[in-house]
Coordinates of N, CA and C and ligand atoms in Angstrom, one line a residue:
X460 N 104.0 97.3 87.5 CA 102.7 97.9 87.1 C 102.2 97.2 85.8
X461 N 100.9 96.9 85.9 CA 100.3 96.2 84.7 C 99.3 97.1 84.1
X462 N 99.5 97.3 82.8 CA 98.6 98.2 82.0 C 97.4 97.3 81.5
X463 N 96.2 97.9 81.7 CA 95.0 97.2 81.3 C 94.2 98.1 80.3
X464 N 93.5 97.4 79.4 CA 92.7 98.1 78.4 C 91.6 97.2 77.9
X465 N 90.5 97.8 77.5 CA 89.4 97.0 76.9 C 88.5 97.9 76.2
X466 N 87.6 97.3 75.4 CA 86.4 98.0 74.9 C 85.2 97.5 75.8
X467 N 84.0 97.9 75.4 CA 82.8 97.5 76.1 C 82.7 96.0 76.2
X468 N 83.0 95.3 75.1 CA 82.8 93.8 75.1 C 83.8 93.1 76.0
X469 N 84.9 93.8 76.2 CA 86.0 93.2 77.1 C 85.8 93.5 78.5
X470 N 85.0 94.5 78.8 CA 84.9 95.1 80.2 C 84.6 94.0 81.3
X471 N 83.7 93.1 81.1 CA 83.4 92.1 82.1 C 84.6 91.3 82.5
X472 N 85.4 90.8 81.5 CA 86.6 90.0 81.8 C 87.7 90.9 82.4
X473 N 87.8 92.1 81.9 CA 88.8 93.0 82.5 C 88.5 93.2 84.0
X474 N 87.3 93.3 84.4 CA 86.9 93.4 85.8 C 87.4 92.2 86.6
X475 N 87.3 91.0 86.0 CA 87.7 89.8 86.6 C 89.3 89.8 86.7
X476 N 89.9 90.3 85.7 CA 91.4 90.4 85.7 C 91.9 91.4 86.8
X477 N 91.1 92.4 87.0 CA 91.5 93.4 88.0 C 91.4 92.7 89.4
X478 N 90.3 91.9 89.6 CA 90.2 91.1 90.8 C 91.4 90.2 91.0
X479 N 91.8 89.5 89.9 CA 93.0 88.6 90.0 C 94.2 89.4 90.4
X480 N 94.4 90.6 89.8 CA 95.6 91.4 90.0 C 95.7 91.8 91.5
X481 N 94.5 92.1 92.0 CA 94.4 92.5 93.4 C 94.7 91.3 94.3
X482 N 94.2 90.1 94.0 CA 94.6 88.9 94.7 C 96.1 88.6 94.7
X483 N 96.7 88.9 93.5 CA 98.1 88.6 93.3 C 99.0 89.7 93.9
X484 N 98.4 90.8 94.4 CA 99.1 91.9 94.9 C 99.9 92.7 93.9
X485 N 99.4 92.7 92.7 CA 100.1 93.4 91.6 C 99.4 94.8 91.3
X486 N 100.1 95.8 91.2 CA 99.6 97.1 90.9 C 99.2 97.2 89.4
X487 N 98.2 98.0 89.1 CA 97.7 98.1 87.7 C 97.3 99.5 87.4
X488 N 97.2 99.8 86.1 CA 96.6 101.0 85.7 C 95.6 100.7 84.6
X489 N 94.4 101.1 84.7 CA 93.4 100.8 83.7 C 93.2 102.0 82.8
X490 N 93.5 101.8 81.5 CA 93.5 102.8 80.6 C 92.1 102.9 79.9
X491 N 91.1 102.3 80.4 CA 89.7 102.3 79.9 C 89.5 101.2 78.9
X492 N 88.2 101.1 78.5 CA 87.1 101.9 78.8 C 86.6 101.5 80.2
X493 N 85.7 102.4 80.7 CA 85.3 102.2 82.1 C 83.8 101.9 82.2
X494 N 83.1 102.0 81.1 CA 81.6 101.8 81.1 C 81.2 100.8 80.0
X495 N 80.0 100.3 80.1 CA 79.5 99.3 79.2 C 79.0 100.0 77.8
X496 N 79.1 101.3 77.7 CA 78.7 101.9 76.5 C 79.6 101.5 75.3
X497 N 79.0 101.3 74.2 CA 79.7 100.8 73.0 C 80.8 101.8 72.6
X498 N 82.0 101.3 72.4 CA 83.1 102.2 72.1 C 84.1 101.5 71.1
X499 N 85.1 102.2 70.6 CA 86.1 101.6 69.7 C 87.4 101.2 70.5
X500 N 87.9 100.1 70.2 CA 89.0 99.5 71.1 C 90.3 100.1 70.8
X501 N 90.6 100.7 69.6 CA 91.9 101.1 69.2 C 92.5 102.1 70.2
X502 N 91.8 103.1 70.7 CA 92.4 104.1 71.5 C 92.8 103.5 72.9
X503 N 92.0 102.5 73.4 CA 92.4 101.9 74.7 C 93.6 101.0 74.5
X504 N 93.7 100.4 73.4 CA 94.8 99.6 73.1 C 96.1 100.5 73.0
X505 N 95.9 101.6 72.3 CA 97.1 102.5 72.1 C 97.5 103.1 73.4
X506 N 96.6 103.5 74.3 CA 97.0 104.1 75.6 C 97.8 103.1 76.4
X507 N 97.2 101.9 76.5 CA 97.9 100.8 77.4 C 99.2 100.4 76.7
X508 N 99.3 100.3 75.4 CA 100.5 99.9 74.7 C 101.6 100.9 74.9
X509 N 101.2 102.2 74.8 CA 102.2 103.3 74.9 C 102.8 103.2 76.3
X510 N 102.0 102.9 77.3 CA 102.5 102.9 78.7 C 103.5 101.7 78.8
X511 N 103.2 100.6 78.2 CA 104.2 99.5 78.2 C 105.5 99.8 77.4
X512 N 105.3 100.3 76.2 CA 106.4 100.7 75.4 C 107.3 101.7 76.0
X513 N 106.7 102.6 76.8 CA 107.5 103.7 77.4 C 108.2 103.2 78.7
X514 N 107.8 102.0 79.2 CA 108.4 101.5 80.4 C 107.7 101.9 81.7
X515 N 106.5 102.6 81.5 CA 105.7 103.0 82.6 C 105.0 101.8 83.2
X516 N 104.7 100.8 82.4 CA 104.1 99.6 82.9 C 105.0 98.4 82.4
X517 N 105.1 97.4 83.2 CA 105.9 96.2 82.8 C 105.3 95.4 81.7
X518 N 104.1 95.1 81.9 CA 103.3 94.3 80.9 C 101.9 94.8 80.8
X519 N 101.2 94.3 79.8 CA 99.8 94.8 79.6 C 98.9 93.6 79.3
X520 N 97.6 93.8 79.7 CA 96.6 92.8 79.4 C 95.4 93.6 78.7
X521 N 95.0 93.1 77.6 CA 93.9 93.8 76.8 C 92.8 92.8 76.6
X522 N 91.6 93.3 76.6 CA 90.4 92.5 76.3 C 89.4 93.2 75.4
X523 N 89.0 92.5 74.4 CA 87.9 93.0 73.6 C 86.9 91.8 73.4
X524 N 86.1 91.8 72.3 CA 85.2 90.7 72.1 C 85.9 89.4 71.8
X525 N 86.8 89.5 70.8 CA 87.6 88.4 70.3 C 89.0 88.4 70.8
X526 N 89.5 89.6 71.2 CA 90.9 89.8 71.5 C 91.7 90.1 70.3
X527 N 91.1 90.0 69.1 CA 91.9 90.2 67.9 C 92.1 91.7 67.5
X528 N 91.0 92.4 67.5 CA 91.2 93.8 67.1 C 92.1 94.6 68.0
X529 N 91.9 94.4 69.3 CA 92.7 95.1 70.3 C 94.1 94.7 70.3
X530 N 94.4 93.4 69.9 CA 95.8 93.0 69.8 C 96.4 93.6 68.5
X531 N 95.7 93.6 67.5 CA 96.2 94.3 66.2 C 96.6 95.7 66.5
X532 N 95.7 96.4 67.2 CA 96.0 97.8 67.5 C 97.2 98.0 68.3
X533 N 97.3 97.2 69.4 CA 98.5 97.3 70.3 C 99.8 97.0 69.5
X534 N 99.7 96.0 68.6 CA 100.9 95.7 67.9 C 101.4 96.7 66.9
X535 N 100.6 97.8 66.7 CA 101.0 98.9 65.9 C 101.9 99.9 66.6
X536 N 101.9 99.7 67.9 CA 102.8 100.6 68.8 C 104.2 100.0 68.8
X537 N 105.2 100.9 68.5 CA 106.6 100.5 68.4 C 107.0 99.8 69.8
X538 N 107.6 98.6 69.7 CA 108.1 98.0 70.9 C 107.1 97.0 71.5
X539 N 105.9 96.9 71.0 CA 104.9 96.0 71.5 C 104.9 94.7 70.8
X540 N 104.9 93.6 71.6 CA 104.6 92.3 71.2 C 103.4 91.7 71.9
X541 N 102.3 91.9 71.3 CA 101.0 91.5 72.0 C 100.5 90.2 71.3
X542 N 100.3 89.2 72.1 CA 99.8 87.9 71.7 C 98.3 87.7 72.1
X543 N 97.5 87.4 71.1 CA 96.1 87.1 71.3 C 96.0 85.6 71.7
X544 N 95.6 85.3 72.9 CA 95.6 83.9 73.4 C 94.3 83.5 73.9
X545 N 93.9 82.3 73.7 CA 92.7 81.7 74.2 C 93.0 80.4 75.0
X546 N 94.3 80.2 75.3 CA 94.6 79.0 76.0 C 95.9 79.2 76.8
X547 N 96.1 78.4 77.9 CA 97.2 78.7 78.8 C 98.5 78.3 78.2
X548 N 98.5 77.2 77.3 CA 99.8 76.8 76.6 C 100.3 78.0 75.8
X549 N 99.5 78.6 75.0 CA 99.9 79.8 74.2 C 100.4 80.9 75.1
X550 N 99.7 81.2 76.2 CA 100.1 82.3 77.1 C 101.5 82.0 77.7
X551 N 101.7 80.7 78.1 CA 103.0 80.4 78.6 C 104.1 80.5 77.6
X552 N 103.8 79.9 76.4 CA 104.9 79.9 75.4 C 105.2 81.3 74.8
X553 N 104.2 82.2 74.8 CA 104.4 83.5 74.2 C 105.3 84.3 75.2
X554 N 105.3 84.0 76.5 CA 106.3 84.6 77.4 C 107.6 83.9 77.2
X555 N 107.7 82.6 77.2 CA 108.9 81.8 77.2 C 109.7 82.1 75.9
X556 N 109.0 82.1 74.8 CA 109.7 82.1 73.5 C 109.6 83.5 72.8
X557 N 108.5 84.2 73.0 CA 108.3 85.5 72.2 C 108.5 86.7 73.1
X558 N 108.7 86.5 74.4 CA 108.8 87.6 75.4 C 107.7 88.6 75.1
X559 N 106.5 88.1 75.0 CA 105.4 89.0 74.7 C 105.3 90.0 75.9
X560 N 105.1 91.3 75.6 CA 104.9 92.2 76.7 C 103.5 92.6 76.9
X561 N 102.6 92.1 76.0 CA 101.2 92.3 76.2 C 100.5 91.0 75.8
X562 N 99.3 90.8 76.4 CA 98.5 89.7 76.0 C 97.1 90.2 75.7
X563 N 96.4 89.6 74.8 CA 95.0 90.0 74.5 C 94.1 88.8 74.6
X564 N 92.9 89.0 75.1 CA 91.9 87.9 75.1 C 90.6 88.4 74.7
X565 N 89.8 87.4 74.2 CA 88.4 87.7 73.8 C 87.4 87.3 74.9
X566 N 86.7 88.3 75.4 CA 85.7 88.0 76.5 C 84.6 87.2 75.9
X567 N 84.4 87.2 74.6 CA 83.3 86.4 74.0 C 83.9 85.0 73.5
X568 N 85.2 84.8 73.8 CA 85.8 83.5 73.4 C 86.1 82.7 74.6
X569 N 86.8 83.3 75.6 CA 87.1 82.5 76.8 C 86.2 82.9 77.9
X570 N 85.9 81.9 78.8 CA 85.1 82.2 80.0 C 86.0 82.9 81.0
X571 N 85.3 83.2 82.1 CA 86.0 84.0 83.2 C 87.1 83.2 83.8
X572 N 86.9 82.0 84.1 CA 87.9 81.2 84.8 C 89.1 81.0 83.9
X573 N 88.9 80.6 82.7 CA 90.0 80.4 81.7 C 90.7 81.7 81.5
X574 N 90.0 82.8 81.4 CA 90.6 84.1 81.2 C 91.5 84.5 82.3
X575 N 91.1 84.2 83.5 CA 91.9 84.5 84.7 C 93.2 83.6 84.7
X576 N 93.0 82.3 84.3 CA 94.2 81.4 84.3 C 95.1 81.8 83.2
X577 N 94.6 82.3 82.1 CA 95.5 82.8 81.0 C 96.3 84.0 81.5
X578 N 95.6 84.9 82.1 CA 96.3 86.1 82.6 C 97.3 85.8 83.7
X579 N 97.0 84.8 84.6 CA 97.9 84.4 85.6 C 99.2 83.8 85.0
X580 N 98.9 82.9 84.0 CA 100.1 82.2 83.3 C 101.0 83.3 82.7
X581 N 100.4 84.2 82.0 CA 101.1 85.3 81.3 C 102.0 86.1 82.3
X582 N 101.4 86.3 83.5 CA 102.1 87.2 84.5 C 103.2 86.5 85.2
X583 N 103.1 85.1 85.3 CA 104.0 84.4 86.1 C 105.1 83.6 85.3
X584 N 105.1 83.8 84.0 CA 106.1 83.0 83.2 C 107.1 83.9 82.7
X585 N 108.4 83.5 82.8 CA 109.5 84.3 82.4 C 110.0 83.9 81.0
X586 N 110.7 84.9 80.3 CA 111.3 84.7 79.0 C 112.5 83.7 79.2
X587 N 112.6 82.8 78.2 CA 113.7 81.8 78.3 C 115.0 82.4 77.7
X588 N 114.9 83.4 76.8 CA 116.2 83.9 76.3 C 116.8 83.0 75.3
X589 N 118.1 83.0 75.2 CA 118.8 82.1 74.3 C 118.5 82.3 72.8
X590 N 118.2 81.3 72.1 CA 117.9 81.4 70.7 C 116.7 82.2 70.4
X591 N 115.8 82.3 71.4 CA 114.6 83.0 71.2 C 114.8 84.5 71.1
X592 N 115.9 85.0 71.7 CA 116.2 86.4 71.7 C 116.6 86.8 70.2
X593 N 117.3 85.9 69.5 CA 117.6 86.2 68.1 C 116.4 86.4 67.3
X594 N 115.4 85.6 67.5 CA 114.2 85.6 66.8 C 113.4 86.9 67.1
X595 N 113.4 87.3 68.3 CA 112.7 88.5 68.7 C 113.4 89.7 68.1
X596 N 114.7 89.6 68.1 CA 115.5 90.7 67.4 C 115.1 90.9 66.0
X597 N 114.8 89.7 65.3 CA 114.4 89.8 63.9 C 113.0 90.4 63.8
X598 N 112.1 90.1 64.7 CA 110.8 90.7 64.7 C 110.9 92.2 64.8
X599 N 111.7 92.6 65.7 CA 111.9 94.0 66.0 C 112.6 94.7 64.8
X600 N 113.5 94.0 64.1 CA 114.2 94.5 63.0 C 113.2 94.8 61.9
X601 N 112.2 94.0 61.7 CA 111.1 94.3 60.7 C 110.4 95.5 61.1
X602 N 110.1 95.7 62.4 CA 109.4 96.9 62.8 C 110.3 98.1 62.5
X603 N 111.6 98.0 62.6 CA 112.5 99.1 62.3 C 112.8 99.3 60.8
X604 N 112.1 98.5 60.0 CA 112.2 98.7 58.5 C 113.4 98.0 57.9
X605 N 114.0 97.1 58.7 CA 115.1 96.3 58.1 C 114.6 95.2 57.2
X606 N 115.3 94.8 56.2 CA 115.0 93.7 55.3 C 115.7 92.4 55.8
X607 N 114.9 91.4 56.2 CA 115.5 90.2 56.6 C 116.0 89.3 55.5
X608 N 115.7 89.7 54.3 CA 116.2 88.9 53.1 C 115.3 87.8 52.7
Ligands
LIG1036 C1 82.9 94.7 69.4 O1 81.6 94.3 69.0 C2 84.0 93.8 68.8 O2 84.0 93.9 67.4 C3 85.3 94.0 69.4 O3 85.2 93.9 70.8 C4 86.4 93.0 69.0 O4 86.0 91.7 69.1 C5 87.1 93.3 67.7 O5 88.1 92.7 67.4

């Protein structure tokens, strides 16, 4: 199950990503927004991120104007590693090396075709593990208030 979230600026690209998920045969849950009315992205980021953090969804895709605000909000939820990406290389590497469980994109930054490719790359790339797990453990230790020295 893939969690989706956007604000009004991200809505057009989110609709394209929904079409991609349907083509890929992947189930999704859209946590809003559902209309083009101007809205604030944080609540939609939080809803989708909580679903991923709780294990109700495997991964999540977020879209706002830049991808930045919505990724910042998602990363405030415990257990979330959301990468804001505008290219396929970063989308691939954030899965392989960072085990990102969410990705964010800017609908005002990437075009529809690139946005779809970034989402597809994120969804089809697996975590490499190994030395990267140690680094992720360190990120999560910071989240848990540990001092890395
Ligand atoms: C909305 O105008 C815009 O600020 C928002 O979508 C996002 O880009 C914020 O980071």
